[in-house]
PDB file of C-alpha atoms in Angstrom:
ATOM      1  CA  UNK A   1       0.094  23.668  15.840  1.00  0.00           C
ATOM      2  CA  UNK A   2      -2.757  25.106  18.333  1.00  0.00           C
ATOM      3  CA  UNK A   3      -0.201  26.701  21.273  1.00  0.00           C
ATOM      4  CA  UNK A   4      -2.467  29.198  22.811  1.00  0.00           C
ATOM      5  CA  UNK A   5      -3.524  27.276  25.737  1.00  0.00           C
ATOM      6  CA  UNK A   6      -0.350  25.184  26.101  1.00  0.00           C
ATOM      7  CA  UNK A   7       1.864  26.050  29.128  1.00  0.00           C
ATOM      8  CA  UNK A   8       5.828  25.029  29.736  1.00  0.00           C
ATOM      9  CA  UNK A   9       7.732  22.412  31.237  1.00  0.00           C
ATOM     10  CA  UNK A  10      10.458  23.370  33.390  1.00  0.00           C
ATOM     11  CA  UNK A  11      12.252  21.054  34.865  1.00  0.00           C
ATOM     12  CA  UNK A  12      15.530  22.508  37.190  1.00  0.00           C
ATOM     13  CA  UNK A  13      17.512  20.048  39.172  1.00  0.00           C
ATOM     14  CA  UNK A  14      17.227  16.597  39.361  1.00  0.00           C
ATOM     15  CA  UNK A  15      13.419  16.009  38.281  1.00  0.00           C
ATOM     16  CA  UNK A  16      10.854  13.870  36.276  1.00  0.00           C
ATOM     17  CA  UNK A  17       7.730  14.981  34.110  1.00  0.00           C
ATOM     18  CA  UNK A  18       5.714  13.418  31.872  1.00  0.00           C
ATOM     19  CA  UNK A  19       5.061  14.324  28.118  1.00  0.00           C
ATOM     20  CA  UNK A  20       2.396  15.836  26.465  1.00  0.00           C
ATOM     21  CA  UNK A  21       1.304  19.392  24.370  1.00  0.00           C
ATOM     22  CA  UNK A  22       3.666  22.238  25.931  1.00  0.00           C
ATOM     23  CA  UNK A  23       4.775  25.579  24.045  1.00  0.00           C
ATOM     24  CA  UNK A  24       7.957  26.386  25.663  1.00  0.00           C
ATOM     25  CA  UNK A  25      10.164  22.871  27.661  1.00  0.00           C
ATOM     26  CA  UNK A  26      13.222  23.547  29.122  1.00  0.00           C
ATOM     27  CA  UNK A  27      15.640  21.308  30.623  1.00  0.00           C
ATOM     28  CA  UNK A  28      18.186  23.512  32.974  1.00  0.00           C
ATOM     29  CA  UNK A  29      19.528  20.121  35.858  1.00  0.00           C
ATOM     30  CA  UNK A  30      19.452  16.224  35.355  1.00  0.00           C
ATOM     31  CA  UNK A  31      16.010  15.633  33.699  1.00  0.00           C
ATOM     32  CA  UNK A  32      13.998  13.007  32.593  1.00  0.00           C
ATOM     33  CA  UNK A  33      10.725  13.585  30.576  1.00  0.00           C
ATOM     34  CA  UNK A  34       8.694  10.102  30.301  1.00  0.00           C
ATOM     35  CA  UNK A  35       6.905  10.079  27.350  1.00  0.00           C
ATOM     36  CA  UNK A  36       6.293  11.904  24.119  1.00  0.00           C
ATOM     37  CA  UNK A  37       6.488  15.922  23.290  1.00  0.00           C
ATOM     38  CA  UNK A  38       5.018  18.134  21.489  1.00  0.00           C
ATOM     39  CA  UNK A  39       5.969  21.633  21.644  1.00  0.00           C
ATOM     40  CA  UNK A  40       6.944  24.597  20.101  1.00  0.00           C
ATOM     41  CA  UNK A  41      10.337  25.159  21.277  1.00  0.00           C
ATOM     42  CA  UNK A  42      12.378  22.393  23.369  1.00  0.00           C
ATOM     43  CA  UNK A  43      15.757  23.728  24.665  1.00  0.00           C
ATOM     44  CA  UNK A  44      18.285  21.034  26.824  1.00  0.00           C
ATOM     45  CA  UNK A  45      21.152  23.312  28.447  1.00  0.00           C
ATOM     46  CA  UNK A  46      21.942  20.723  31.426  1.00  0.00           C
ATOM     47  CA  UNK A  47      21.510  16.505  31.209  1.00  0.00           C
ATOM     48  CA  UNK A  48      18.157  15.997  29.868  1.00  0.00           C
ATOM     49  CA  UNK A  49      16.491  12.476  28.593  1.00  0.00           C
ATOM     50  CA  UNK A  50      13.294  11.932  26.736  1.00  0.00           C
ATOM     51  CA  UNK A  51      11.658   8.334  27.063  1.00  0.00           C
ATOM     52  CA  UNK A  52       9.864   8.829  23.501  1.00  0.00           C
ATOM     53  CA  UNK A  53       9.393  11.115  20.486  1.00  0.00           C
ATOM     54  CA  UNK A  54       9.977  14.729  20.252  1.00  0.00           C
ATOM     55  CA  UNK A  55       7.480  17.176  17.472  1.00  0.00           C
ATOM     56  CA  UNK A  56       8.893  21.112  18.054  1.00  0.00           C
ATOM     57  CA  UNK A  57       9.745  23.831  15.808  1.00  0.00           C
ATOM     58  CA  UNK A  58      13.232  24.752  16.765  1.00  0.00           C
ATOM     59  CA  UNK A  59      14.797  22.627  19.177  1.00  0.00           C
ATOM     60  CA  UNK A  60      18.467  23.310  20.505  1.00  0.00           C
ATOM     61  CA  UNK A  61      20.821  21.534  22.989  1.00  0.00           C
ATOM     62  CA  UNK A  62      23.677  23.142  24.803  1.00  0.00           C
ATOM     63  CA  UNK A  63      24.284  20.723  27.088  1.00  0.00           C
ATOM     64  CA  UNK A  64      23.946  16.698  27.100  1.00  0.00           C
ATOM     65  CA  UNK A  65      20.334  15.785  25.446  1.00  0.00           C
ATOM     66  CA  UNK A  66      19.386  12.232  24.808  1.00  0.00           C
ATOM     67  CA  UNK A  67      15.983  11.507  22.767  1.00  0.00           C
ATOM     68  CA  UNK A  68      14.866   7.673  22.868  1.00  0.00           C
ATOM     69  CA  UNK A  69      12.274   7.796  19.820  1.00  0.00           C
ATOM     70  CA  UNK A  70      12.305  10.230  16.774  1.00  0.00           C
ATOM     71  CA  UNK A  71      12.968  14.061  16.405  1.00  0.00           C
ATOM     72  CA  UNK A  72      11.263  16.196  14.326  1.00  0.00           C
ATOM     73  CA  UNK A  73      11.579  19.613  13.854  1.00  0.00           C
ATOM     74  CA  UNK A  74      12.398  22.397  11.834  1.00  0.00           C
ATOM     75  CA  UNK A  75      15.372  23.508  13.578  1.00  0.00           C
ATOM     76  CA  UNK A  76      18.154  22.046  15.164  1.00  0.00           C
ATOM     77  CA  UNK A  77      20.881  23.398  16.974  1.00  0.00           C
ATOM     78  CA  UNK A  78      23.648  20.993  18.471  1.00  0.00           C
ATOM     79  CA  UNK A  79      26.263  22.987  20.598  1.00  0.00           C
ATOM     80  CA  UNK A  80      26.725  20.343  23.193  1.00  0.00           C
ATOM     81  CA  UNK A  81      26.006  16.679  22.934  1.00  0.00           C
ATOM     82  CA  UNK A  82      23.134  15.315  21.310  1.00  0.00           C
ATOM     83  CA  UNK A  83      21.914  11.616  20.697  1.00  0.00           C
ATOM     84  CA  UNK A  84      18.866  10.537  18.526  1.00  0.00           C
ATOM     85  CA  UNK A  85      18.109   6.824  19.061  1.00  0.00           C
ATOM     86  CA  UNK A  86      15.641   7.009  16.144  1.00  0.00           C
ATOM     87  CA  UNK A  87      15.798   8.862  12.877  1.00  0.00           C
ATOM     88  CA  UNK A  88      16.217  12.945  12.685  1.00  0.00           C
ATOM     89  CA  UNK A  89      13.402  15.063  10.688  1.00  0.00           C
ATOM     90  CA  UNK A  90      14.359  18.419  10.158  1.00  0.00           C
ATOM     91  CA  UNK A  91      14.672  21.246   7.841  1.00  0.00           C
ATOM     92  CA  UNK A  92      17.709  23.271   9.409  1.00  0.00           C
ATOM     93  CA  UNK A  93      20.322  21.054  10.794  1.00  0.00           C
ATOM     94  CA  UNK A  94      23.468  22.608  13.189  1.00  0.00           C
ATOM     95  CA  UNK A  95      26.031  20.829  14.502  1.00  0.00           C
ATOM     96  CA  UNK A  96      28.745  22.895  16.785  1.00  0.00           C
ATOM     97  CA  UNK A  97      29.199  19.630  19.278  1.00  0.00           C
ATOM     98  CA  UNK A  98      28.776  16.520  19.045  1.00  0.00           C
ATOM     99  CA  UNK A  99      25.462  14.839  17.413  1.00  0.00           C
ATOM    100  CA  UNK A 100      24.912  10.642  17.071  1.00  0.00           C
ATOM    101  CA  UNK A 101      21.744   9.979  15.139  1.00  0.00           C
ATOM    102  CA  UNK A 102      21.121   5.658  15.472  1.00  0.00           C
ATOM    103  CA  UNK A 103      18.935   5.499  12.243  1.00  0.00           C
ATOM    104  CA  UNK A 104      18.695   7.940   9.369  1.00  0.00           C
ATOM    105  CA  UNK A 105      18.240  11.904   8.902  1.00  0.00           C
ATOM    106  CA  UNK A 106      16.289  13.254   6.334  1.00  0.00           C
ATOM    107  CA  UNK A 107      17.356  17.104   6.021  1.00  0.00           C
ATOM    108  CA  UNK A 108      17.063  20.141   3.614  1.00  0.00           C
ATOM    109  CA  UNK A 109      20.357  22.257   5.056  1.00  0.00           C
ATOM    110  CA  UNK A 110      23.103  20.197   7.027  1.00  0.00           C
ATOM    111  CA  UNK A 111      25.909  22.166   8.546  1.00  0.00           C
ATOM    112  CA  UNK A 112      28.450  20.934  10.602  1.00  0.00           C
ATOM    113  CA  UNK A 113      31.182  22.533  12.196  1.00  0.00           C
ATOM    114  CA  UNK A 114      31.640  19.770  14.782  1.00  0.00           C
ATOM    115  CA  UNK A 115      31.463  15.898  14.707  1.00  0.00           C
ATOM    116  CA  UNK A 116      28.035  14.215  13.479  1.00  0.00           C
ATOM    117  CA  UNK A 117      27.607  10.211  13.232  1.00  0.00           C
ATOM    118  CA  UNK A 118      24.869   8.603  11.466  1.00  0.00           C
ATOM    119  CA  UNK A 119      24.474   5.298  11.687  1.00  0.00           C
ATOM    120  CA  UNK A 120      21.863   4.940   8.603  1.00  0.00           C
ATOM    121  CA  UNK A 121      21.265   7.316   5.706  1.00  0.00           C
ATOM    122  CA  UNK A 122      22.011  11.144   5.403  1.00  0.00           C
ATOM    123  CA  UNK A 123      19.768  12.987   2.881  1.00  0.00           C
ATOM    124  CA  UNK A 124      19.677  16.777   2.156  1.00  0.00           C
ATOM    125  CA  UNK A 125      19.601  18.895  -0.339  1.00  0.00           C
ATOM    126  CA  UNK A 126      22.487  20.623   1.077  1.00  0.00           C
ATOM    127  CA  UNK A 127      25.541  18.901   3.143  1.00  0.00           C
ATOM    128  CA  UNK A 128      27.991  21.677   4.329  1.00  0.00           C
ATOM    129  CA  UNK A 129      30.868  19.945   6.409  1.00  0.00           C
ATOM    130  CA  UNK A 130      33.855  21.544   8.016  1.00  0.00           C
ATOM    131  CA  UNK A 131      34.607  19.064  10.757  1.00  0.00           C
ATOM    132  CA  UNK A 132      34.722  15.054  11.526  1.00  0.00           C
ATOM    133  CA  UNK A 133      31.714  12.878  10.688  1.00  0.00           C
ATOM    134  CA  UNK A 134      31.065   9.121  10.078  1.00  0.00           C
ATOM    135  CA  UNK A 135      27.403   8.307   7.618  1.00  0.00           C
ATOM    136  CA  UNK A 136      27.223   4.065   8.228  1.00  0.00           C
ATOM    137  CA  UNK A 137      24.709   4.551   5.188  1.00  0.00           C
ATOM    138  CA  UNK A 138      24.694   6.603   2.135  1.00  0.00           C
ATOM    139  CA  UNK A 139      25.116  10.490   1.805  1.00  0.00           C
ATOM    140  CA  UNK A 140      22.774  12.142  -0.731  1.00  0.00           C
ATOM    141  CA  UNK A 141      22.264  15.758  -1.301  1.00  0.00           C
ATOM    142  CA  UNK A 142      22.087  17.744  -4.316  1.00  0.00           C
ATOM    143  CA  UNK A 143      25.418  19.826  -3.100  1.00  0.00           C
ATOM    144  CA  UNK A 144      27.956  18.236  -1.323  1.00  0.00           C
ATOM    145  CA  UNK A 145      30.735  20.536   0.340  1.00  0.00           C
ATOM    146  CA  UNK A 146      32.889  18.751   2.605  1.00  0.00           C
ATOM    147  CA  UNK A 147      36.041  20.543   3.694  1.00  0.00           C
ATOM    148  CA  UNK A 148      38.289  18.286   5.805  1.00  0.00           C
ATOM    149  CA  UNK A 149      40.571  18.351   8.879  1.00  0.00           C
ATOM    150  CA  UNK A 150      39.842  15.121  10.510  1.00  0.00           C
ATOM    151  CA  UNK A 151      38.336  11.533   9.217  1.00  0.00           C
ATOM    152  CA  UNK A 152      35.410  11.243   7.512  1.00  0.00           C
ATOM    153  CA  UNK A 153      33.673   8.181   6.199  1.00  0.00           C
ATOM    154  CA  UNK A 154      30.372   7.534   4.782  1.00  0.00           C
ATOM    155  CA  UNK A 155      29.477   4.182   2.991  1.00  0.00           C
ATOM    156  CA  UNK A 156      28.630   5.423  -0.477  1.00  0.00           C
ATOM    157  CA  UNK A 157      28.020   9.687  -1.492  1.00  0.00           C
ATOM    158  CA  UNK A 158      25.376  10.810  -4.594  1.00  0.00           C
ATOM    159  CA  UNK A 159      24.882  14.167  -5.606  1.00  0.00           C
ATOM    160  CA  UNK A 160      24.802  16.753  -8.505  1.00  0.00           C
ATOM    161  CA  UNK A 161      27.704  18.827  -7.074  1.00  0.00           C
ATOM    162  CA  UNK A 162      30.126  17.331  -5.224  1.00  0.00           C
ATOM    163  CA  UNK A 163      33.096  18.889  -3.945  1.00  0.00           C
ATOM    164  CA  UNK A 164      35.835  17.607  -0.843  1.00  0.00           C
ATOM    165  CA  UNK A 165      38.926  19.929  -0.269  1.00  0.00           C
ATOM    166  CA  UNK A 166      41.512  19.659   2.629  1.00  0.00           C
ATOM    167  CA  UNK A 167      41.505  22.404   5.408  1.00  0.00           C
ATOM    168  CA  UNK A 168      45.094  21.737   7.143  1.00  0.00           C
ATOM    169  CA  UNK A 169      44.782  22.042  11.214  1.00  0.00           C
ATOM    170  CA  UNK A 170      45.536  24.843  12.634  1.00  0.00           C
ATOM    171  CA  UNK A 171      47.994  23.694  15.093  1.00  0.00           C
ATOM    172  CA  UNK A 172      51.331  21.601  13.552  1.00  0.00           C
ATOM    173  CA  UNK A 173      51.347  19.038  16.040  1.00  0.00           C
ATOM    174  CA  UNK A 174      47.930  17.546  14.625  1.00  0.00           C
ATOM    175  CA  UNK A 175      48.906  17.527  10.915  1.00  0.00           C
ATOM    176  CA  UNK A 176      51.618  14.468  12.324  1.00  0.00           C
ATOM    177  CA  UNK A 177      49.002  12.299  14.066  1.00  0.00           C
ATOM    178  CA  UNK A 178      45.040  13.320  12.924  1.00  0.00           C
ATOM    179  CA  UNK A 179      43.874  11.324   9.905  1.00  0.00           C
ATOM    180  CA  UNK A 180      42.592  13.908   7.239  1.00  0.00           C
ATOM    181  CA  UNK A 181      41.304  11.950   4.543  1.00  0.00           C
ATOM    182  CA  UNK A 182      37.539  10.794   3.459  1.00  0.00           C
ATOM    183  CA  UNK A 183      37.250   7.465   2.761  1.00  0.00           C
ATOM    184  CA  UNK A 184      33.818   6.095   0.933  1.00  0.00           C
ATOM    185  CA  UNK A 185      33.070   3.029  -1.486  1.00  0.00           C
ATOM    186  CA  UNK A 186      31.568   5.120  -4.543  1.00  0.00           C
ATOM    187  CA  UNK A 187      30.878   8.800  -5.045  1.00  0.00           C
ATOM    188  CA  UNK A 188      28.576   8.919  -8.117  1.00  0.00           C
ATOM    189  CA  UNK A 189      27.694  12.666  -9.310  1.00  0.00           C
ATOM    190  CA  UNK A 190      27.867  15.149 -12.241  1.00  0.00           C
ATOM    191  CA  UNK A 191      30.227  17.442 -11.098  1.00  0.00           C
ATOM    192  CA  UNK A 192      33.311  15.897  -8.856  1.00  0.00           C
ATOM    193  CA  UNK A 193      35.905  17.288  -7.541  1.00  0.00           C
ATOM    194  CA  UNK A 194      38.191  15.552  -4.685  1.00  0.00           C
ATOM    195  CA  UNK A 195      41.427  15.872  -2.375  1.00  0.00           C
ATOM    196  CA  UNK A 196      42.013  13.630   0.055  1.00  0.00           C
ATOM    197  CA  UNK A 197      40.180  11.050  -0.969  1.00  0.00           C
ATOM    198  CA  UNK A 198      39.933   7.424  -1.092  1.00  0.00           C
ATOM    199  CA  UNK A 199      37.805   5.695  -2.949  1.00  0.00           C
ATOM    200  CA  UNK A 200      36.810   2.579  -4.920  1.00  0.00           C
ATOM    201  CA  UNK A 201      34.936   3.781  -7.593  1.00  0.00           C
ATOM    202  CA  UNK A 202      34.412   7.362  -8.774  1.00  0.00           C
ATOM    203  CA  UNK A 203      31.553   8.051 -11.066  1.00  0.00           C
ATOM    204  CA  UNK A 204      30.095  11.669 -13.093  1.00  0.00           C
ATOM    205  CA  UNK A 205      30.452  13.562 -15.826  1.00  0.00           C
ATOM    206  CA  UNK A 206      33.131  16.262 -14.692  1.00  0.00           C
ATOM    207  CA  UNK A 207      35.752  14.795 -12.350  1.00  0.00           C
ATOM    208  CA  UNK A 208      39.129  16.322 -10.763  1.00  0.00           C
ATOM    209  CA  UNK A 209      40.824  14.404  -8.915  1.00  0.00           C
ATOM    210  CA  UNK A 210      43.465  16.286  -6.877  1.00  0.00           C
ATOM    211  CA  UNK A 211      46.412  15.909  -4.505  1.00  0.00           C
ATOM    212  CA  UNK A 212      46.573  12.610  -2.286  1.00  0.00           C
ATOM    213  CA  UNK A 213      43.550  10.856  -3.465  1.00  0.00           C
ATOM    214  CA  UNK A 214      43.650   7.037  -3.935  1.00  0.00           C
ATOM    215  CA  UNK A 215      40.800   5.855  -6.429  1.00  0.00           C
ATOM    216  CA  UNK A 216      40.340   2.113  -7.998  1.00  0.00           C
ATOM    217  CA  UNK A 217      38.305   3.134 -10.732  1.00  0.00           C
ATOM    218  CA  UNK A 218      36.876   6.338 -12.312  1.00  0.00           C
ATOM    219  CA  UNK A 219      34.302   6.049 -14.811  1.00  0.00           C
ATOM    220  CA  UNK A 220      33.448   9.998 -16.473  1.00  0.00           C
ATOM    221  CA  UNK A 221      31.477  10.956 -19.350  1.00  0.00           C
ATOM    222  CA  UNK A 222      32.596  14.564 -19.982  1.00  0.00           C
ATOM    223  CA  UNK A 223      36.087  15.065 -18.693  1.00  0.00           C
ATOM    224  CA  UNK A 224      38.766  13.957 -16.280  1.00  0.00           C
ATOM    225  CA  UNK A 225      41.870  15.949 -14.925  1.00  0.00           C
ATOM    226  CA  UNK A 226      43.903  13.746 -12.691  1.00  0.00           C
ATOM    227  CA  UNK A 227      47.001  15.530 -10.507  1.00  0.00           C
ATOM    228  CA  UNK A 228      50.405  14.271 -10.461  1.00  0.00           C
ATOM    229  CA  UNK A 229      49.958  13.330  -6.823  1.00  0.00           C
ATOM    230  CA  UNK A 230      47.124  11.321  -7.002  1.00  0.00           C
ATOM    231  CA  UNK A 231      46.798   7.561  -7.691  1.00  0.00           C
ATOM    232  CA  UNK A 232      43.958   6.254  -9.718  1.00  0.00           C
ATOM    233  CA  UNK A 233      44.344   2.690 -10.718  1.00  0.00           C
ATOM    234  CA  UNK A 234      41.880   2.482 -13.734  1.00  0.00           C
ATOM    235  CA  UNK A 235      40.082   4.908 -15.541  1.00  0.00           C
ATOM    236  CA  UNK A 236      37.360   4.732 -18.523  1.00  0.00           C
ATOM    237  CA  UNK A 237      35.407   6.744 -20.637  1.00  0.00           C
ATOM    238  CA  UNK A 238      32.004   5.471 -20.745  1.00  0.00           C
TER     239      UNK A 238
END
């Protein structure tokens, strides 16, 4: 990426720009870029909307961002409110806030500390979640850490390593009404590992099942350890 004769795009207050090659954009007020970027860094720290695609490096939004095409980048850092309309291509993948991607994101590190929904697929090669999230498709990484203090749903989850604990809330009065389970059709791995889970089918070579889990069938190759309070309705050695 040629930046040495690109300028920025500032845009303070209520104001309107169109796209094009920039090195540094910056959205401070309510604005509204018209048509595709392409930039080095692209930072959103007030209400900022892009009518098309966004290319950058490291991208980051503190305030309320909305992109209407694709985002790629290899850096991105959510600590306000983000929404993709498109799919998400990135390398480095933050989530403090709150991020909604409409199609699919295609990541090597995922970590998410706030609440992330994806309304297509979710591949990594990393998926590091202590927070809230809903995948409409399936979750694949290679290692899959998911600690748990609200609800959590994906469609189906695939990985090598896969690993779901429960992290109580901090405050009583939430452990009474907030949901703190994962729910998911299959989780098919080699290494499994589950609390709070519920789940029709389970299958992998190594599988724990733990405390307050509710699985229709496991199917293991190696080993299974099931806790007394867990429910699993079937199980077979295959």
């Amino acid at each position: 990426m040629d930046t040495k004769k690109r300028g920025d795009l500032n845009l303070n207050g209520f104001g309107s720009a169109n796209g094009g090659e920039f090195h540094h954009v910056t959205i401070n007020g309510k604005g509204t870029v018209n048509s595709d970027i392409e930039c080095v860094v692209f930072e959103c720290h007030g209400s900022g909307m892009v009518n098309g695609n966004v290319m950058t490096n490291k991208a980051k939004v503190n305030g309320n961002g909305k992109i209407k095409g694709n985002l790629e980048c290899k850096m991105l850092t959510v600590d306000g409110t983000a929404k993709i309309e498109n799919n998400l291509y990135v390398d480095h993948f933050k989530v403090a806030g709150k991020a909604t991607i409409g199609g699919r994101v295609k990541a090597e590190e995922i970590k998410i500390k706030g609440r992330l929904t994806v309304e297509g697929d979710c591949e990594a090669e990393t998926f590091n979640a202590e927070s809230i999230f809903r995948i409409g498709g399936l979750l694949n990484a290679d290692h899959v850490d998911i600690k748990i203090f609200g609800e959590c749903k994906a469609k189906e989850i695939g990985g090598q390593t896969i690993l779901v604990t429960h992290k109580a809330p901090l405050m009583g009065l939430f452990k009474t009404f907030m949901q703190t389970q994962l729910e998911t059709e299959c989780i098919e791995g080699d290494k499994i590992e589950l609390e709070n889970t519920k789940a029709a089918v389970v299958r992998g070579n190594h599988i724990t099942i733990g405390a307050k889990c509710e699985i229709g069938l496991v199917e293991y190759t190696g080993e299974l350890t099931v806790d007394k309070k867990a429910i699993v309705k079937e199980s077979r050695k295959v």
